[in-house]
Structure formats: structure tokens, C-alpha cells
CSV table of C-alpha atoms in Angstrom, one decimal:
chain,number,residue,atom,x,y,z
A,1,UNK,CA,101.0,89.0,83.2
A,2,UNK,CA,100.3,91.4,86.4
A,3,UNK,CA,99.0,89.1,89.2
A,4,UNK,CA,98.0,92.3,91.4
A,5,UNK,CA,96.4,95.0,89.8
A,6,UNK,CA,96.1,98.3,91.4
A,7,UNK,CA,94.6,100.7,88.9
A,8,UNK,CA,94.6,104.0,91.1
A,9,UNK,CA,97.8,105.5,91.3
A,10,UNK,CA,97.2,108.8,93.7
A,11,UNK,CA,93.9,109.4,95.9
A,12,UNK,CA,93.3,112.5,97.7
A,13,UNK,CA,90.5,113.0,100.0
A,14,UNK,CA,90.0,115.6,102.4
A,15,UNK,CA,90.0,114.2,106.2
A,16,UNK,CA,87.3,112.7,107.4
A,17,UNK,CA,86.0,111.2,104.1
A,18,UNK,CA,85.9,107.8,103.5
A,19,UNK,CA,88.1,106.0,100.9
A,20,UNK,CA,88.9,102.8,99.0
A,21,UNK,CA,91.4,101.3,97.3
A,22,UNK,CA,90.9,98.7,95.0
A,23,UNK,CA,92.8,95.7,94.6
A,24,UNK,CA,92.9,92.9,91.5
A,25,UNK,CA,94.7,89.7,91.0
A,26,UNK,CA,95.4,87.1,89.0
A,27,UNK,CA,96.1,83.5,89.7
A,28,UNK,CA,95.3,79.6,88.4
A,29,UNK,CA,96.0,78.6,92.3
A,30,UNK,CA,92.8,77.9,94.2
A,31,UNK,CA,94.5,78.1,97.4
A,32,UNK,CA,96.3,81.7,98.0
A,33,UNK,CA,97.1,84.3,100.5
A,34,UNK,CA,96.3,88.5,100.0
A,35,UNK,CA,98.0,91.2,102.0
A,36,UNK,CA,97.8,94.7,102.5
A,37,UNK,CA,100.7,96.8,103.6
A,38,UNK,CA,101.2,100.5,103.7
A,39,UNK,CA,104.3,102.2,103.3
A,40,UNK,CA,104.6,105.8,105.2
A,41,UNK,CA,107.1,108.1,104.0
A,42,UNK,CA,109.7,106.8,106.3
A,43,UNK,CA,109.4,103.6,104.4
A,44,UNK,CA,109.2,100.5,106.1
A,45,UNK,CA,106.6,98.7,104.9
A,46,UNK,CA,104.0,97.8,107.6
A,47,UNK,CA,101.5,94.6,107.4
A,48,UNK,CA,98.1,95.1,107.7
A,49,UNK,CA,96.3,92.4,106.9
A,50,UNK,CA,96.0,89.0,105.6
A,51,UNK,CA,93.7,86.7,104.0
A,52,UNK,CA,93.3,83.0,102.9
A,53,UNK,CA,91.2,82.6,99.2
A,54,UNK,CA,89.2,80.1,101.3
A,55,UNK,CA,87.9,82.7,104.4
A,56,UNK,CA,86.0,84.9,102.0
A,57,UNK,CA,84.6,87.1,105.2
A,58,UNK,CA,84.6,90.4,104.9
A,59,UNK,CA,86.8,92.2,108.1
A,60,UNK,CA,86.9,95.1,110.1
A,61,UNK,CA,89.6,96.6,112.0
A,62,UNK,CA,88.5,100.0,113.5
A,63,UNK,CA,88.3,102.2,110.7
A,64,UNK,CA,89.6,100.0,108.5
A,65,UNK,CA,87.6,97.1,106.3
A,66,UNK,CA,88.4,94.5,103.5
A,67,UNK,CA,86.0,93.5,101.7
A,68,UNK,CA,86.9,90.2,99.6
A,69,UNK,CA,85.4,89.1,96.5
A,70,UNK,CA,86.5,85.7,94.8
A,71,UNK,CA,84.3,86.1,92.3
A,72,UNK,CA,85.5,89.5,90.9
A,73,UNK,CA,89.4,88.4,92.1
A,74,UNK,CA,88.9,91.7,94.5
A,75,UNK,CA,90.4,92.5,97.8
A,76,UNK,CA,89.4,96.5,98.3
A,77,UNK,CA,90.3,98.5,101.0
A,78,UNK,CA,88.3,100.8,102.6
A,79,UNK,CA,89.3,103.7,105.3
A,80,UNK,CA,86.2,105.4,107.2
A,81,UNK,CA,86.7,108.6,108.2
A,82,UNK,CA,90.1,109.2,106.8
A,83,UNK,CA,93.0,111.4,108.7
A,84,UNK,CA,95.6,112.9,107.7
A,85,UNK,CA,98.0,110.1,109.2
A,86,UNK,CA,96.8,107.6,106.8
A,87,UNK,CA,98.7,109.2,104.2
A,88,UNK,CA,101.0,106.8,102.9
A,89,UNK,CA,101.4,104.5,99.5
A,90,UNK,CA,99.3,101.3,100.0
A,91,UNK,CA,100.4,98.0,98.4
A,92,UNK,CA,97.8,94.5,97.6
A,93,UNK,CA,100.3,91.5,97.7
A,94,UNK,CA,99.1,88.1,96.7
A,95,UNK,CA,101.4,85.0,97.4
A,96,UNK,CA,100.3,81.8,96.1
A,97,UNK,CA,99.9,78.7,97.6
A,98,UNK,CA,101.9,76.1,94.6
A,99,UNK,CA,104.5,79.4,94.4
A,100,UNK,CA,105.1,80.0,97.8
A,101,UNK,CA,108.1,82.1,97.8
A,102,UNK,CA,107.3,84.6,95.6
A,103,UNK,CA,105.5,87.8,96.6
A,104,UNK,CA,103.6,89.6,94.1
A,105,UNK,CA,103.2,93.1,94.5
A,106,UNK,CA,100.9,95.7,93.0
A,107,UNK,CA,102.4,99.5,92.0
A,108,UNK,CA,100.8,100.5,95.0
A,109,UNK,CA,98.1,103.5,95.7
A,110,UNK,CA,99.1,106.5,96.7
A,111,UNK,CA,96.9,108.2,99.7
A,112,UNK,CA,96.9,111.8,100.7
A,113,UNK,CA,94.9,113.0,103.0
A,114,UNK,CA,94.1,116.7,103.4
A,115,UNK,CA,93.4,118.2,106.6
B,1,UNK,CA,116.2,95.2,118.9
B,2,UNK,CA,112.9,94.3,118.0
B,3,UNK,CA,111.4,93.7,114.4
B,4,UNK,CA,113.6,93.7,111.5
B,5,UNK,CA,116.8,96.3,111.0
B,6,UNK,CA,118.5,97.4,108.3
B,7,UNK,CA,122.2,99.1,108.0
B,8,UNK,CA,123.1,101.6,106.7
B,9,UNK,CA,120.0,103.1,106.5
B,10,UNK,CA,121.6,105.6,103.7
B,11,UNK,CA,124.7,104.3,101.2
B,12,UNK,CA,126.5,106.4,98.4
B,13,UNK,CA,128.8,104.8,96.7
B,14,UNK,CA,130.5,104.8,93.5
B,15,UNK,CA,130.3,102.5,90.2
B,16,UNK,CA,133.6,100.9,91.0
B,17,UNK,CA,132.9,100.6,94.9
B,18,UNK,CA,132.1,97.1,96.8
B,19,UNK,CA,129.5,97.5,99.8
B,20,UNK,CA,127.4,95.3,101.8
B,21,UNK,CA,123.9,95.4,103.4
B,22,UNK,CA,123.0,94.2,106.4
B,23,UNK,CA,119.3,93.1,108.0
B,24,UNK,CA,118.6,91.1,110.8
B,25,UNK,CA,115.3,89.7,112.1
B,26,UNK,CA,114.8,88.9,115.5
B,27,UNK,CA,111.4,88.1,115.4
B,28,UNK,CA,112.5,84.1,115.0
B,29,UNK,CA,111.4,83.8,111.8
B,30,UNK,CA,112.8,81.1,108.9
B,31,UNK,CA,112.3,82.7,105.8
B,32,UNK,CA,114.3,86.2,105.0
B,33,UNK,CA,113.7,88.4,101.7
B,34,UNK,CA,115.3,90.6,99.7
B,35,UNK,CA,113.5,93.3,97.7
B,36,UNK,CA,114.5,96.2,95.5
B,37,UNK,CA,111.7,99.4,95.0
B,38,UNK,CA,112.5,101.9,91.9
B,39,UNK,CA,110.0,104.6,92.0
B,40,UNK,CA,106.6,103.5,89.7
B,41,UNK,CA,107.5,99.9,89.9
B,42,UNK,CA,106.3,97.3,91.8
B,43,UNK,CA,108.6,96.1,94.4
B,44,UNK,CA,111.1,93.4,92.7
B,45,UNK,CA,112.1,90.1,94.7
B,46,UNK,CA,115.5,89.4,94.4
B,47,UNK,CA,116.2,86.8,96.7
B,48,UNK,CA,115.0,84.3,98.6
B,49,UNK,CA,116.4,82.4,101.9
B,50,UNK,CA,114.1,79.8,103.7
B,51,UNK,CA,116.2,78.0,106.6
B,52,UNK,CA,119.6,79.7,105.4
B,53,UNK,CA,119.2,78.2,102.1
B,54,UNK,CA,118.3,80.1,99.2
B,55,UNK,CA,115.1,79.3,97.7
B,56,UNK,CA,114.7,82.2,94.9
B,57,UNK,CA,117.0,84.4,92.8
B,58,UNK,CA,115.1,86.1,90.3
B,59,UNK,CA,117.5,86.9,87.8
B,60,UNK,CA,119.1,89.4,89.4
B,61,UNK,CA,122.8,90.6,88.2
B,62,UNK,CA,126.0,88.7,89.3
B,63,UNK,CA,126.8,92.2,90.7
B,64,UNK,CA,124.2,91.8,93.4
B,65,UNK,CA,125.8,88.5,96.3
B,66,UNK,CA,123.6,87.9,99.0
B,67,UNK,CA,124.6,85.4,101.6
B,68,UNK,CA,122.6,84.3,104.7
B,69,UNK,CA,125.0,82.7,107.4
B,70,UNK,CA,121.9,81.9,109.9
B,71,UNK,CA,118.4,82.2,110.0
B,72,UNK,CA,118.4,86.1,112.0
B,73,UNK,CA,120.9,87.4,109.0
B,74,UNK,CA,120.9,88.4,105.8
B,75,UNK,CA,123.2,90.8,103.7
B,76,UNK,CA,123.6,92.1,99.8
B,77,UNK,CA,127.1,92.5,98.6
B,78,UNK,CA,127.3,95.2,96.1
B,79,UNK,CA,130.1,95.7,93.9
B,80,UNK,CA,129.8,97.6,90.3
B,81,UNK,CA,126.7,98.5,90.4
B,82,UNK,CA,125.4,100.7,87.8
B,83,UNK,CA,123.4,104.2,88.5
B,84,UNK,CA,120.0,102.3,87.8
B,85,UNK,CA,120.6,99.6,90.6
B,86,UNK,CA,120.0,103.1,93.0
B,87,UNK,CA,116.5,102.5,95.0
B,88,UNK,CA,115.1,101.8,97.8
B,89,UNK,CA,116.7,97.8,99.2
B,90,UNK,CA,114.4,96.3,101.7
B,91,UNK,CA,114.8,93.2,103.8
B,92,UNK,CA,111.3,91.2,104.9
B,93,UNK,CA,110.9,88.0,106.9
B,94,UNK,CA,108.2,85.4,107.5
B,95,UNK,CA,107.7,82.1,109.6
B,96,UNK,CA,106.2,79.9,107.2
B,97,UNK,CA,104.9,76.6,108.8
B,98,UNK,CA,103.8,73.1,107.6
B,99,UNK,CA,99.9,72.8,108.5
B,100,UNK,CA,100.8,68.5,108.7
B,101,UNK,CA,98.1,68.1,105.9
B,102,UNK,CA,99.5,66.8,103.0
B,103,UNK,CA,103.1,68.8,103.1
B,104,UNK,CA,100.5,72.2,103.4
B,105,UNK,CA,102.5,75.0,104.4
B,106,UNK,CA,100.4,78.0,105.5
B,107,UNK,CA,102.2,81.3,104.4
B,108,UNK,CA,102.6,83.9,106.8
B,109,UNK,CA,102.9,87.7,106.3
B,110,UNK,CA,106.2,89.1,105.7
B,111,UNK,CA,107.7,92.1,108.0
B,112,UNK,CA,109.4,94.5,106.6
B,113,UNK,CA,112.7,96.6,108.0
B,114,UNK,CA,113.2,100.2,107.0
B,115,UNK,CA,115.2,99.7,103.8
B,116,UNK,CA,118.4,101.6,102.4
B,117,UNK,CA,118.3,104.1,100.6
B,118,UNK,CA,121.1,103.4,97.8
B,119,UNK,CA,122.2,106.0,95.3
B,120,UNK,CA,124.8,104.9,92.9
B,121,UNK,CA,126.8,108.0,91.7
């Protein structure tokens, strides 16, 4: 089964508009890990943020924000007042704590932002 | 250096050819990654090396070797590969630590080099 659930595929939003991406996962662990990365076009894949299942505050990072829900298995991503050089693919990852080495990745959510 | 790099960033070689990836960290890190990403598809561990041993080889084809002589580097011997093994081979590494509670490890985030861009012909 798919741990990490990303259900949107492409998003475009015209600069300046906010956005979020939503994030779903699956696990029996009660101690685990959720990342966001994004992936510009040139490809490396850059970390953004991490969070423990047992720190359920929300965070904000300039215009970024996750906002964590255990209770819904949801990590969403929001961008405030979106520009054009947040156009990238954006992946959830969720590493658990009993299955440490493995990384589980969504299909990632595409972002283009218009000018 | 800084961060993690990858060589060659771009490889084209042929079913019958036998190439090799490199990546090195030099962030310090004791835990290096290998991932493949095919377009639509979540990205696919291959391997896994935590203090130069490997940890995790998810079923991946003989035709893919990695080896890990020290804790900074990492390659992917290729050799017959097929025209499906072409995407997008990234290298990631982490510094995983025991917390001391219990054998707790807390796990890190993983950093990520610029990949190669592999095309099988």
C-alpha cells in the first residue's frame, strides 16, 4: 500500500495567490518522521522541512507553513503569496521510526506559478 | 565542495556498456542513499549504506553494483542495463544518531546531490 499520498498531480496559480499542497500517509509506527522537499527543474532535491509524529505544532517559515494533522494522517503545505520561483515538483516523504532506512516518497505535486 | 556531488551529471551509454556513478558527501554524514526517479513514479530506493555497510537493497537488478569504500563515497556500477533503467539516479545522505534512550535513533533529513541524468540507448 502507498504510505505517502499526494493526490494533486499539477497546480497552477497565478503569482501572488496562495497555495497548498496536500500530503497523506500511512503507517502502524507511532513514532515517525515527515519531510518536504522540492525539486526545481535543475533537479536536486532540496529539504525543506522536517517533523517528528510527536511535535504536532504547526510551523512557519516566511511564506511557507505546515500544518500537521495526526488525526487526519496530514502534513499540507501551504505557500502565501506564491512567485513564480516556487515553481518546482514538491515531494511529502515519511520515514518511520521501526523502518528506519527506508524513505517513502509520494508522486510528488507539481507547482507552476504564473507571473 | 560543499553538499553532495554527483558525476557525470549526464551519461549515454549503450545496452552492452559498463559505467559507474559517482557521489560524494562532505557534509560528514554516515548514512548514503541511492535513488532512481522514472517520470510519474515515486522515487525508488535502491540502496542503502549506513557506516559503509549496506543496510538496504531493494530488489534491484544484479545489473545495478553499488559499493561504498568509506563513509564520503558512494558509486553505481552499471553494466547491461536495459532502455527502461534510463532516469534520473540520485545520491542522498543523512547523519542518523542514537538519542541514548533505549537504542532510539532520531532520523535526520536526507540531502540530496543533483542526480545523473542516464539514458540507455
Amino acid at each position: 500500500a502507498q504510505k505517502v499520498t499526494q493526490a494533486q498531480t499539477e497546480i497552477s496559480v497565478v503569482e501572488k495567490e496562495d497555495v497548498t499542497l496536500d500530503c497523506v500517509y500511512e503507517t502502524r509506527d507511532t513514532t515517525y518522521y515527515l519531510f518536504w522537499y522540492k525539486q526545481p527543474p535543475s533537479g536536486e532535491l532540496v529539504f525543506l522541512i522536517r517533523r517528528n509524529s510527536f511535535d504536532e505544532q504547526n510551523e512557519i517559515s516566511g511564506r511557507y507553513s505546515w500544518n500537521f494533522q495526526k488525526s487526519t494522517s496530514s502534513f499540507n503545505f501551504t505557500i502565501t503569496a506564491s512567485q513564480v520561483v516556487d515553481s518546482a515538483v514538491y515531494f511529502c516523504a515519511l520515514r518511520q521510526y521501526n523502518t528506519g532506512n527506508q524513505f517513502y516518497f509520494g508522486t510528488g505535486t507539481s507547482l507552476t506559478v504564473i507571473p | 565542495e560543499t553538499g553532495v556531488t554527483q558525476t557525470p551529471r549526464h551519461l549515454v551509454m549503450g545496452m552492452t556498456n559498463k559505467k559507474s556513478l559517482k557521489c560524494e558527501q562532505h557534509l560528514g554524514h554516515n548514512a548514503m542513499y541511492w535513488y532512481k526517479q522514472s517520470a510519474k513514479k515515486p522515487l525508488e530506493l535502491m540502496f542503502v549504506y549506513s557506516l559503509e555497510e549496506r543496510v538496504e537493497n531493494n530488489s534491484v537488478p544484479s545489473r545495478f553494483s553499488p559499493e561504498c569504500p568509506n563513509s564520503s563515497h558512494l558509486f553505481l556500477h552499471l553494466h547491461t542495463l536495459q532502455p527502461e533503467d534510463s532516469a534520473l539516479y540520485l545520491c542522498a545522505s543523512s547523519q542518523d544518531r542514537l538519542t541514548g534512550l533505549a537504542g532510539g535513533v532520531s532520523y535526520n533529513e536526507q540531502f540530496f546531490g543533483p542526480g545523473t541524468r542516464l539514458t540507455v540507448l
